[in-house]
Amino acid sequence: MSFEAARQQATKEWKELQSGAVPLVYIGTATCGRSAGALRLLDAVRAELDKRKAAAQIVEVGCLGMCYAEPLVTVRKPNGTAVCYGNVTKDRAAEFVENCIVGDKPPADLVLGSIGEKSVPGVPDLFSIPALRPQVRRILRNCGSIDATNMNHYLAHGGYTGFARALQAGREKVIAELRDSGLRGRGGAGFPTWRKWQFCIDAKGDRKYIICNADEGDPGAFMNRSLLEGDPHVVLEGLLIAGFTIGASEGYIYCRAEYPLALERLRTAFGQMEKYGLLGDNILDSGFSFHVKIKEGAGAFVCGEETALIASIEGKRGMPRPRPPFPAVSGLWGKPTVINNVETLASVALILQNGAAWYAQAGTEKSRGTKTFALAGKVKCTGLIEVPFGIKLRDVVYGIGGGILNDKEFKAVQTGGPSGGCLPAAWLESPVDYESLAAAGSIVGSGGMVVMDEDNCMVDVARYFLDFTQKESCGECVPCRLGTKQMLDILKDITAGKGRPGDIELLLELAEGIKRGSLCGLGQTAPNPVLTTVKYFRSEYEAHIHEKKCPARVCKPLIHYRILTDKCKGCGLCLKNCPATAITGENKKIHVVDQSKCVKCGVCLEKCPRKFSAVECVPGAALQ
Amino acid sequence: MDRMTLSIDGQIVAAEKGVTVLEAALENGIYVPNLCYHSDLKPVGVCRLCIVEIKGRGLAPACMTPAEEGMVVKTETSDIRNIRRTAAELLILNHHADCLSCTKNTKCRLQEVANYLGIDEKRLKRLRTPQRNLAIDSSNPFFDRDMNRCILCGICIRTCDNINGAGAIDFVFRGYNTTVGTFQDKPLLESNCESCGECLVRCPVGALSPKTSQVPAREVKTVCPYCGCGCSIYLGVRGDKVVSSRGDAEGPANHGRLCVKGRFGIEFVNHAERLTSPLIRKDGQFVKASWDEALNLVATKLAGYKGDQFAAVSSAKCTNEDNYVFQKFARALMGTNNIDHCARL
Ligand SMILES: Cc1cc2nc3c(=O)[nH]c(=O)nc-3n(C[C@H](O)[C@H](O)[C@H](O)COP(=O)(O)O)c2cc1C
Ligand code: SF4
Ligand code: SF4
Ligand code: FES
């Protein structure tokens, strides 16, 4: 079957699916859905349908990104209306089948919004709800709406037309298109993709390689995983285009072994591509041959760094080496190699499908297009989001994120994971793009975004990130191996109440030496969380060091619990629950915390009835 | 040989084509702090001490940067000094600096770096002193590995990999816990270490130290007696005793390299049980004899055998010339081709 015929067939199939005579039920069963119980829900819905002998077609799809509302289910009725539901847990399966699939009485607490042109009375349009309105879903456009294991679904949505176009247009045109699009690498550094490819084209080598970096080692980041699970073909199309353009006939996907579902999706996709003649020798009779291998990473953060990643594929210990030479000149097995992030390759496919002009409609002059972020932390609506560059941080935190949990005070937003920085409220008006975040001392990075509120101690946050980088340092170069440990030890001291005058200056001095002295990006960026928290929250460091107080009441040695004599009614709940038997007091008499026994677990504060609120957590160690 | 000129700290220096900036500086007597560089090995740029400023490019490790015609290099700026100082202070803080009891004292490259940079105790005191005490691996009969002194330059690893080819050691663990270890972090003796000691002689600090060492009064250049390779060595002598052995870098057969026997097996020379004259068994007892007496006895006895009744096995410790004569004796005189040699076993 020719590619065009296959596409037509796929489009026809998709149309038939959408206009079927029975309800169509999309259940999100990517990893995030599964961890919220989507597979159990799937079984329960099936059993319930069987019980009622009700006909419905179930399609397993990827993740729509609304983690706060998983498991997510969308039901499309034969009349063409489609409604997306959230928090559909297994226990509500019977009710759900009854009211949402078979009947038409959707419970208000499950409804998120309607999808498609046909509106449903009383139900808002899904893409106009606050969590989705500011988003521009391009890379994630198929995630949550197609079956990732069915290549026809991808073909029916313009799949592989970008690659077909590239084959026809030739490599110079592809490079020109990418240059015009302004696409910059999504793996962290934001290097112009076309330029990297051009370097590789210009490099001499009897063989060239393309590698897709799916290591995704930043703690809390899952953008790449979601995309690979929800729409693997868009990444593979980008990989094919890259291979064709730089003249590589072999590609690698470096994906961590902790992503079993993504790996399974990739392997399934390879088989389908082979069937359609999109992988192997002489692809679509173009004379271009391409083969892909998967290398499963063992989960070291540093293996995301390109030279360490190459060492790992070569079977060596994953340690970076100094550049130059850059991989585009001497990479895998010493051959010219391009390494691109998952999202970069997906963007390449979209650009070739829709054109550079379309791509550049979103974003700013220097940061074009859209970027996915894993929005986490103290916001109401966490999840995977896709926004155009240039969006204000405020619109992400308060718009998409729905504001701070329990309406507490916003304190900071951390972007760029362990290599990034913490930005205070003053930066909320700043646009999200490569230049603005860099000017603030942070980075776009691969897309981690953690929101913090008044209950987060910024010294403790810095300590957390340093603990991570210190453990993940490959240990090869001196400033990173020993410097991050030294900074961590100082931060540990500060949070333990053992900070010394001069420690802040010492941290800054070490940071400078580590940033400028380290061999690879890990060490060069590891001090960023400390630098930004010192820059924007210096008073918290000073309170820890000089006053021995943790203003956010996080660092245990720098807080204490006490019972307010004017509020305690002597109910004894705190006493009963204290695991350290640190509380004494008789019934109806004022209770007291014995500070020498207290382990600062905070149970007393939790247990004291709201109406009394007699327990207080106070910054600073107790006076004995 | 093609030469080029470059400017280092304002001096115009000449260097051979193909050398790195670090090599160009060192060859011209300009010291640049360095620890992970070794002239026998491919550079890796990990200690970060040799960072220099290259005009138009910024900071770069000198050991990894090929020298180019007309290059303008600065080895000292306040920036460079700060970066180096951070690295050097951290290294010293994490190094068990028991210099006086260390075999490398005064020959240590970390001391050299510290002397050059000048270490300020007051600055070190601001830092947190690590409380780490790793067990010393003394399983190898010839040298000990004390990872508390190791600076992780990786020279031993690269030596083992690229010079010996044994690949017995590599970096193990991550982050601050990174150290040099064997497969499964077993003692060296249980690894495929061949005890050649090539790592020992290249370790820039005292992390690898010989079990016994005596400083020789003088050195004598000779050829290793162990096998036919003809490695050129310097034997160290005190009085009339051989106390040390080291490879001769100029030796055409070995370029300074030695195997376990040549480096650590030389004590047989002064061994009490070494045979120094022929012995003849008389009434079940070995009795000292003169060479004439011994050779006469052998000749008489051998006269009773001919052809394949006889076999000759010679020793790798003999010279080529001796071995040649011996096989000639077997073939021409004894009439046999039954000839063998211990190096074939
Ligand atoms: C410590 C470290 C970890 C990294 N981890 C990743 C990663 O998980 N995924 C990724 O795509 N890039 C990662 N990078 C960036 C890569 O080295 C490389 O720049 C990127 O894959 C290039 O792709 P791009 O041009 O498409 O952005 C990491 C870099 C460093 C220094
Ligand atoms: S900066 Fe850290 S991770 Fe990078 S090479 Fe140096 S020790 Fe390894
Ligand atoms: S043992 Fe010596 S040679 Fe080996 S890494 Fe440590 S300091 Fe370097
Ligand atoms: S000598 Fe150049 S980095 Fe170590």
Short mmCIF file of N, CA and C in Angstrom, two decimals, chain A residues 29-162:
data_model
loop_
_atom_site.label_atom_id
_atom_site.label_comp_id
_atom_site.label_asym_id
_atom_site.label_seq_id
_atom_site.Cartn_x
_atom_site.Cartn_y
_atom_site.Cartn_z
N THR A 29 -4.78 6.05 30.00
CA THR A 29 -4.06 5.00 30.73
C THR A 29 -2.56 5.14 30.59
N ALA A 30 -2.10 6.38 30.48
CA ALA A 30 -0.65 6.57 30.55
C ALA A 30 -0.23 6.41 32.01
N THR A 31 1.07 6.50 32.27
CA THR A 31 1.57 6.23 33.62
C THR A 31 0.87 7.06 34.69
N CYS A 32 0.62 8.36 34.38
CA CYS A 32 0.00 9.21 35.39
C CYS A 32 -1.43 8.74 35.67
N GLY A 33 -2.16 8.35 34.63
CA GLY A 33 -3.51 7.84 34.84
C GLY A 33 -3.47 6.55 35.63
N ARG A 34 -2.51 5.69 35.27
CA ARG A 34 -2.40 4.40 35.95
C ARG A 34 -2.13 4.57 37.43
N SER A 35 -1.26 5.55 37.76
CA SER A 35 -0.96 5.71 39.18
C SER A 35 -2.19 6.23 39.93
N ALA A 36 -3.13 6.83 39.21
CA ALA A 36 -4.36 7.26 39.88
C ALA A 36 -5.44 6.18 39.80
N GLY A 37 -5.11 5.02 39.23
CA GLY A 37 -6.04 3.90 39.23
C GLY A 37 -6.80 3.71 37.93
N ALA A 38 -6.26 4.20 36.79
CA ALA A 38 -6.98 4.14 35.53
C ALA A 38 -7.20 2.70 35.05
N LEU A 39 -6.24 1.80 35.33
CA LEU A 39 -6.41 0.43 34.85
C LEU A 39 -7.53 -0.28 35.61
N ARG A 40 -7.62 0.01 36.91
CA ARG A 40 -8.70 -0.57 37.70
C ARG A 40 -10.04 -0.01 37.23
N LEU A 41 -10.03 1.28 36.91
CA LEU A 41 -11.25 1.90 36.41
C LEU A 41 -11.66 1.25 35.08
N LEU A 42 -10.66 1.03 34.24
CA LEU A 42 -10.92 0.42 32.93
C LEU A 42 -11.61 -0.93 33.10
N ASP A 43 -11.07 -1.76 34.00
CA ASP A 43 -11.69 -3.07 34.25
C ASP A 43 -13.10 -2.92 34.77
N ALA A 44 -13.25 -1.98 35.70
CA ALA A 44 -14.57 -1.79 36.31
C ALA A 44 -15.59 -1.32 35.28
N VAL A 45 -15.17 -0.42 34.40
CA VAL A 45 -16.10 0.09 33.37
C VAL A 45 -16.48 -1.06 32.43
N ARG A 46 -15.49 -1.85 32.05
CA ARG A 46 -15.77 -2.98 31.16
C ARG A 46 -16.78 -3.93 31.81
N ALA A 47 -16.51 -4.26 33.09
CA ALA A 47 -17.38 -5.21 33.78
C ALA A 47 -18.79 -4.64 33.87
N GLU A 48 -18.88 -3.36 34.16
CA GLU A 48 -20.17 -2.71 34.32
C GLU A 48 -20.94 -2.70 33.00
N LEU A 49 -20.21 -2.44 31.92
CA LEU A 49 -20.86 -2.45 30.59
C LEU A 49 -21.38 -3.84 30.26
N ASP A 50 -20.56 -4.85 30.58
CA ASP A 50 -20.96 -6.24 30.32
C ASP A 50 -22.23 -6.58 31.10
N LYS A 51 -22.20 -6.15 32.37
CA LYS A 51 -23.32 -6.47 33.24
C LYS A 51 -24.63 -5.92 32.65
N ARG A 52 -24.52 -4.73 32.10
CA ARG A 52 -25.72 -4.10 31.56
C ARG A 52 -25.95 -4.46 30.11
N LYS A 53 -25.04 -5.25 29.56
CA LYS A 53 -25.09 -5.58 28.14
C LYS A 53 -25.18 -4.30 27.30
N ALA A 54 -24.50 -3.28 27.78
CA ALA A 54 -24.51 -2.01 27.05
C ALA A 54 -23.34 -1.98 26.08
N ALA A 55 -23.57 -1.47 24.92
CA ALA A 55 -22.51 -1.41 23.92
C ALA A 55 -21.78 -0.09 24.03
N ALA A 56 -20.47 -0.16 24.01
CA ALA A 56 -19.64 1.05 23.98
C ALA A 56 -18.27 0.62 23.49
N GLN A 57 -17.59 1.55 22.86
CA GLN A 57 -16.24 1.20 22.42
C GLN A 57 -15.24 1.95 23.29
N ILE A 58 -14.31 1.18 23.85
CA ILE A 58 -13.33 1.80 24.74
C ILE A 58 -12.01 2.01 23.98
N VAL A 59 -11.46 3.20 24.10
CA VAL A 59 -10.15 3.49 23.49
C VAL A 59 -9.22 3.94 24.60
N GLU A 60 -8.07 3.28 24.70
CA GLU A 60 -7.08 3.73 25.70
C GLU A 60 -6.24 4.83 25.08
N VAL A 61 -6.17 5.95 25.76
CA VAL A 61 -5.42 7.08 25.22
C VAL A 61 -4.37 7.54 26.22
N GLY A 62 -3.56 8.51 25.79
CA GLY A 62 -2.50 9.04 26.66
C GLY A 62 -3.06 10.07 27.63
N CYS A 63 -2.19 10.98 28.04
CA CYS A 63 -2.54 11.88 29.13
C CYS A 63 -2.91 13.27 28.61
N LEU A 64 -4.05 13.77 29.07
CA LEU A 64 -4.48 15.12 28.70
C LEU A 64 -3.72 16.18 29.49
N GLY A 65 -3.04 15.76 30.52
CA GLY A 65 -2.21 16.69 31.26
C GLY A 65 -2.78 17.17 32.57
N MET A 66 -4.07 16.89 32.82
CA MET A 66 -4.66 17.41 34.05
C MET A 66 -4.49 16.41 35.19
N CYS A 67 -3.25 16.34 35.67
CA CYS A 67 -2.92 15.35 36.70
C CYS A 67 -3.81 15.47 37.92
N TYR A 68 -4.19 16.71 38.25
CA TYR A 68 -4.98 16.93 39.47
C TYR A 68 -6.34 16.26 39.37
N ALA A 69 -6.76 15.89 38.15
CA ALA A 69 -8.11 15.32 37.98
C ALA A 69 -8.08 13.89 37.46
N GLU A 70 -6.90 13.23 37.50
CA GLU A 70 -6.86 11.84 37.04
C GLU A 70 -7.66 10.96 38.00
N PRO A 71 -8.21 9.83 37.53
CA PRO A 71 -8.27 9.36 36.15
C PRO A 71 -9.24 10.20 35.30
N LEU A 72 -8.85 10.39 34.04
CA LEU A 72 -9.65 11.18 33.12
C LEU A 72 -10.34 10.28 32.10
N VAL A 73 -11.59 10.58 31.84
CA VAL A 73 -12.33 9.81 30.84
C VAL A 73 -13.10 10.80 29.95
N THR A 74 -13.07 10.57 28.65
CA THR A 74 -13.89 11.38 27.74
C THR A 74 -14.90 10.45 27.07
N VAL A 75 -16.16 10.88 27.04
CA VAL A 75 -17.18 10.05 26.40
C VAL A 75 -17.76 10.81 25.21
N ARG A 76 -17.67 10.18 24.05
CA ARG A 76 -18.27 10.78 22.85
C ARG A 76 -19.53 10.00 22.51
N LYS A 77 -20.61 10.72 22.42
CA LYS A 77 -21.89 10.06 22.15
C LYS A 77 -22.13 10.00 20.65
N PRO A 78 -22.99 9.08 20.22
CA PRO A 78 -23.27 8.97 18.77
C PRO A 78 -23.81 10.28 18.19
N ASN A 79 -24.41 11.13 19.02
CA ASN A 79 -24.91 12.40 18.49
C ASN A 79 -23.80 13.44 18.29
N GLY A 80 -22.58 13.06 18.57
CA GLY A 80 -21.45 13.94 18.28
C GLY A 80 -21.00 14.78 19.45
N THR A 81 -21.70 14.74 20.59
CA THR A 81 -21.22 15.50 21.74
C THR A 81 -20.15 14.70 22.46
N ALA A 82 -19.20 15.42 23.06
CA ALA A 82 -18.15 14.74 23.82
C ALA A 82 -17.88 15.51 25.09
N VAL A 83 -17.84 14.76 26.21
CA VAL A 83 -17.60 15.42 27.49
C VAL A 83 -16.43 14.73 28.18
N CYS A 84 -15.57 15.56 28.77
CA CYS A 84 -14.42 15.04 29.50
C CYS A 84 -14.72 15.08 30.99
N TYR A 85 -14.44 13.96 31.66
CA TYR A 85 -14.71 13.85 33.10
C TYR A 85 -13.41 13.62 33.85
N GLY A 86 -13.35 14.17 35.07
CA GLY A 86 -12.16 13.98 35.88
C GLY A 86 -12.48 13.28 37.18
N ASN A 87 -11.43 12.79 37.85
CA ASN A 87 -11.57 12.10 39.14
C ASN A 87 -12.55 10.94 39.07
N VAL A 88 -12.54 10.24 37.94
CA VAL A 88 -13.45 9.10 37.80
C VAL A 88 -12.77 7.89 38.43
N THR A 89 -12.99 7.72 39.71
CA THR A 89 -12.33 6.60 40.38
C THR A 89 -13.14 5.32 40.19
N LYS A 90 -12.48 4.21 40.49
CA LYS A 90 -13.09 2.90 40.28
C LYS A 90 -14.43 2.76 41.01
N ASP A 91 -14.49 3.30 42.24
CA ASP A 91 -15.73 3.14 43.03
C ASP A 91 -16.91 3.82 42.35
N ARG A 92 -16.63 4.74 41.46
CA ARG A 92 -17.75 5.43 40.83
C ARG A 92 -18.05 4.89 39.44
N ALA A 93 -17.47 3.72 39.14
CA ALA A 93 -17.60 3.17 37.79
C ALA A 93 -19.07 2.90 37.43
N ALA A 94 -19.79 2.31 38.38
CA ALA A 94 -21.18 1.94 38.08
C ALA A 94 -22.00 3.19 37.78
N GLU A 95 -21.85 4.15 38.66
CA GLU A 95 -22.57 5.41 38.50
C GLU A 95 -22.16 6.09 37.18
N PHE A 96 -20.88 5.99 36.88
CA PHE A 96 -20.37 6.65 35.68
C PHE A 96 -20.96 6.03 34.41
N VAL A 97 -20.96 4.68 34.40
CA VAL A 97 -21.51 3.99 33.23
C VAL A 97 -22.98 4.34 33.06
N GLU A 98 -23.68 4.31 34.19
CA GLU A 98 -25.11 4.60 34.19
C GLU A 98 -25.42 6.01 33.66
N ASN A 99 -24.73 7.00 34.23
CA ASN A 99 -25.12 8.38 33.96
C ASN A 99 -24.34 9.05 32.82
N CYS A 100 -23.14 8.59 32.56
CA CYS A 100 -22.32 9.29 31.57
C CYS A 100 -22.18 8.52 30.26
N ILE A 101 -22.21 7.19 30.33
CA ILE A 101 -22.03 6.43 29.09
C ILE A 101 -23.38 6.01 28.52
N VAL A 102 -24.15 5.31 29.38
CA VAL A 102 -25.46 4.84 28.91
C VAL A 102 -26.47 5.98 28.92
N GLY A 103 -26.56 6.66 30.06
CA GLY A 103 -27.54 7.73 30.19
C GLY A 103 -26.93 9.10 29.96
N ASP A 104 -27.66 10.12 30.31
CA ASP A 104 -27.19 11.47 30.08
C ASP A 104 -27.42 12.37 31.28
N LYS A 105 -27.00 11.89 32.46
CA LYS A 105 -27.17 12.72 33.66
C LYS A 105 -25.82 12.86 34.37
N PRO A 106 -24.86 13.49 33.71
CA PRO A 106 -23.50 13.53 34.27
C PRO A 106 -23.47 14.23 35.63
N PRO A 107 -22.85 13.58 36.63
CA PRO A 107 -22.74 14.22 37.95
C PRO A 107 -21.84 15.46 37.83
N ALA A 108 -22.31 16.56 38.40
CA ALA A 108 -21.60 17.83 38.23
C ALA A 108 -20.15 17.75 38.71
N ASP A 109 -19.90 16.96 39.77
CA ASP A 109 -18.54 16.96 40.32
C ASP A 109 -17.53 16.22 39.45
N LEU A 110 -18.01 15.48 38.46
CA LEU A 110 -17.07 14.78 37.58
C LEU A 110 -16.82 15.53 36.28
N VAL A 111 -17.76 16.38 35.92
CA VAL A 111 -17.65 17.04 34.61
C VAL A 111 -16.52 18.05 34.59
N LEU A 112 -15.68 17.97 33.57
CA LEU A 112 -14.64 18.99 33.40
C LEU A 112 -15.02 19.94 32.27
N GLY A 113 -15.46 19.38 31.14
CA GLY A 113 -15.83 20.25 30.03
C GLY A 113 -16.12 19.45 28.78
N SER A 114 -16.70 20.15 27.80
CA SER A 114 -17.03 19.46 26.57
C SER A 114 -15.90 19.65 25.56
N ILE A 115 -15.81 18.68 24.66
CA ILE A 115 -14.76 18.74 23.64
C ILE A 115 -15.43 18.74 22.28
N GLY A 116 -14.92 19.55 21.38
CA GLY A 116 -15.44 19.54 20.02
C GLY A 116 -16.43 20.66 19.78
N GLU A 117 -16.97 20.66 18.55
CA GLU A 117 -17.83 21.78 18.16
C GLU A 117 -19.19 21.76 18.85
N LYS A 118 -19.71 20.55 19.07
CA LYS A 118 -21.07 20.48 19.61
C LYS A 118 -21.06 20.78 21.10
N SER A 119 -21.76 21.82 21.49
CA SER A 119 -21.76 22.16 22.90
C SER A 119 -22.79 21.31 23.63
N VAL A 120 -22.57 21.20 24.92
CA VAL A 120 -23.50 20.42 25.76
C VAL A 120 -24.07 21.41 26.77
N PRO A 121 -25.38 21.48 26.89
CA PRO A 121 -25.98 22.46 27.79
C PRO A 121 -25.46 22.29 29.22
N GLY A 122 -25.09 23.38 29.82
CA GLY A 122 -24.65 23.34 31.21
C GLY A 122 -23.21 22.90 31.39
N VAL A 123 -22.53 22.55 30.30
CA VAL A 123 -21.14 22.08 30.41
C VAL A 123 -20.24 23.08 29.67
N PRO A 124 -19.20 23.59 30.36
CA PRO A 124 -18.32 24.55 29.68
C PRO A 124 -17.47 23.84 28.63
N ASP A 125 -16.97 24.61 27.70
CA ASP A 125 -16.04 24.05 26.72
C ASP A 125 -14.73 23.74 27.45
N LEU A 126 -14.25 22.51 27.29
CA LEU A 126 -13.08 22.09 28.07
C LEU A 126 -11.91 23.04 27.89
N PHE A 127 -11.68 23.45 26.66
CA PHE A 127 -10.47 24.25 26.41
C PHE A 127 -10.66 25.72 26.79
N SER A 128 -11.83 26.03 27.37
CA SER A 128 -11.97 27.40 27.88
C SER A 128 -11.98 27.43 29.40
N ILE A 129 -11.79 26.28 30.05
CA ILE A 129 -11.70 26.32 31.52
C ILE A 129 -10.34 26.94 31.88
N PRO A 130 -10.25 27.55 33.08
CA PRO A 130 -9.03 28.30 33.41
C PRO A 130 -7.74 27.50 33.27
N ALA A 131 -7.80 26.19 33.58
CA ALA A 131 -6.57 25.40 33.53
C ALA A 131 -6.11 25.16 32.10
N LEU A 132 -6.97 25.32 31.14
CA LEU A 132 -6.59 25.01 29.75
C LEU A 132 -6.59 26.24 28.84
N ARG A 133 -7.37 27.27 29.18
CA ARG A 133 -7.52 28.40 28.26
C ARG A 133 -6.18 29.02 27.84
N PRO A 134 -5.25 29.28 28.77
CA PRO A 134 -4.00 29.91 28.35
C PRO A 134 -3.07 28.96 27.58
N GLN A 135 -3.43 27.70 27.51
CA GLN A 135 -2.53 26.73 26.89
C GLN A 135 -2.71 26.70 25.36
N VAL A 136 -1.62 26.40 24.68
CA VAL A 136 -1.68 26.18 23.24
C VAL A 136 -1.14 24.78 23.01
N ARG A 137 -2.05 23.87 22.71
CA ARG A 137 -1.64 22.47 22.63
C ARG A 137 -1.27 22.09 21.21
N ARG A 138 0.04 22.03 20.99
CA ARG A 138 0.52 21.62 19.67
C ARG A 138 1.26 20.29 19.78
N ILE A 139 2.31 20.32 20.62
CA ILE A 139 3.09 19.10 20.80
C ILE A 139 2.21 18.02 21.42
N LEU A 140 1.37 18.46 22.35
CA LEU A 140 0.52 17.51 23.08
C LEU A 140 -0.84 17.33 22.42
N ARG A 141 -0.97 17.79 21.17
CA ARG A 141 -2.32 17.84 20.61
C ARG A 141 -3.00 16.48 20.52
N ASN A 142 -2.20 15.44 20.34
CA ASN A 142 -2.79 14.11 20.23
C ASN A 142 -2.84 13.36 21.56
N CYS A 143 -2.11 13.88 22.54
CA CYS A 143 -2.03 13.18 23.83
C CYS A 143 -3.39 13.23 24.51
N GLY A 144 -3.95 12.08 24.75
CA GLY A 144 -5.25 12.04 25.41
C GLY A 144 -6.40 11.97 24.43
N SER A 145 -6.09 12.04 23.14
CA SER A 145 -7.21 11.92 22.21
C SER A 145 -7.01 10.84 21.14
N ILE A 146 -5.81 10.27 21.06
CA ILE A 146 -5.66 9.15 20.12
C ILE A 146 -5.09 7.93 20.85
N ASP A 147 -5.27 6.78 20.23
CA ASP A 147 -4.70 5.55 20.77
C ASP A 147 -3.25 5.47 20.31
N ALA A 148 -2.34 5.56 21.27
CA ALA A 148 -0.92 5.64 20.92
C ALA A 148 -0.40 4.34 20.30
N THR A 149 -1.15 3.25 20.47
CA THR A 149 -0.67 1.99 19.92
C THR A 149 -1.23 1.75 18.51
N ASN A 150 -2.00 2.72 18.04
CA ASN A 150 -2.59 2.56 16.72
C ASN A 150 -2.03 3.64 15.78
N MET A 151 -1.13 3.23 14.91
CA MET A 151 -0.46 4.21 14.06
C MET A 151 -1.44 4.92 13.13
N ASN A 152 -2.56 4.24 12.81
CA ASN A 152 -3.55 4.88 11.94
C ASN A 152 -4.13 6.15 12.56
N HIS A 153 -4.23 6.15 13.89
CA HIS A 153 -4.72 7.36 14.54
C HIS A 153 -3.78 8.52 14.29
N TYR A 154 -2.49 8.21 14.34
CA TYR A 154 -1.51 9.28 14.09
C TYR A 154 -1.56 9.71 12.62
N LEU A 155 -1.65 8.73 11.74
CA LEU A 155 -1.71 9.04 10.30
C LEU A 155 -2.94 9.90 9.98
N ALA A 156 -4.05 9.62 10.67
CA ALA A 156 -5.28 10.36 10.41
C ALA A 156 -5.18 11.81 10.86
N HIS A 157 -4.16 12.12 11.66
CA HIS A 157 -3.97 13.50 12.14
C HIS A 157 -2.75 14.15 11.50
N GLY A 158 -2.56 13.84 10.23
CA GLY A 158 -1.46 14.49 9.50
C GLY A 158 -0.12 13.82 9.73
N GLY A 159 -0.12 12.66 10.38
CA GLY A 159 1.12 11.99 10.74
C GLY A 159 1.98 11.64 9.53
N TYR A 160 3.25 11.83 9.68
CA TYR A 160 4.28 11.50 8.68
C TYR A 160 4.18 12.31 7.39
N THR A 161 3.26 13.30 7.34
CA THR A 161 3.26 14.15 6.14
C THR A 161 4.46 15.10 6.20
N GLY A 162 4.91 15.40 7.41
CA GLY A 162 6.09 16.25 7.56
C GLY A 162 7.31 15.55 7.00
#
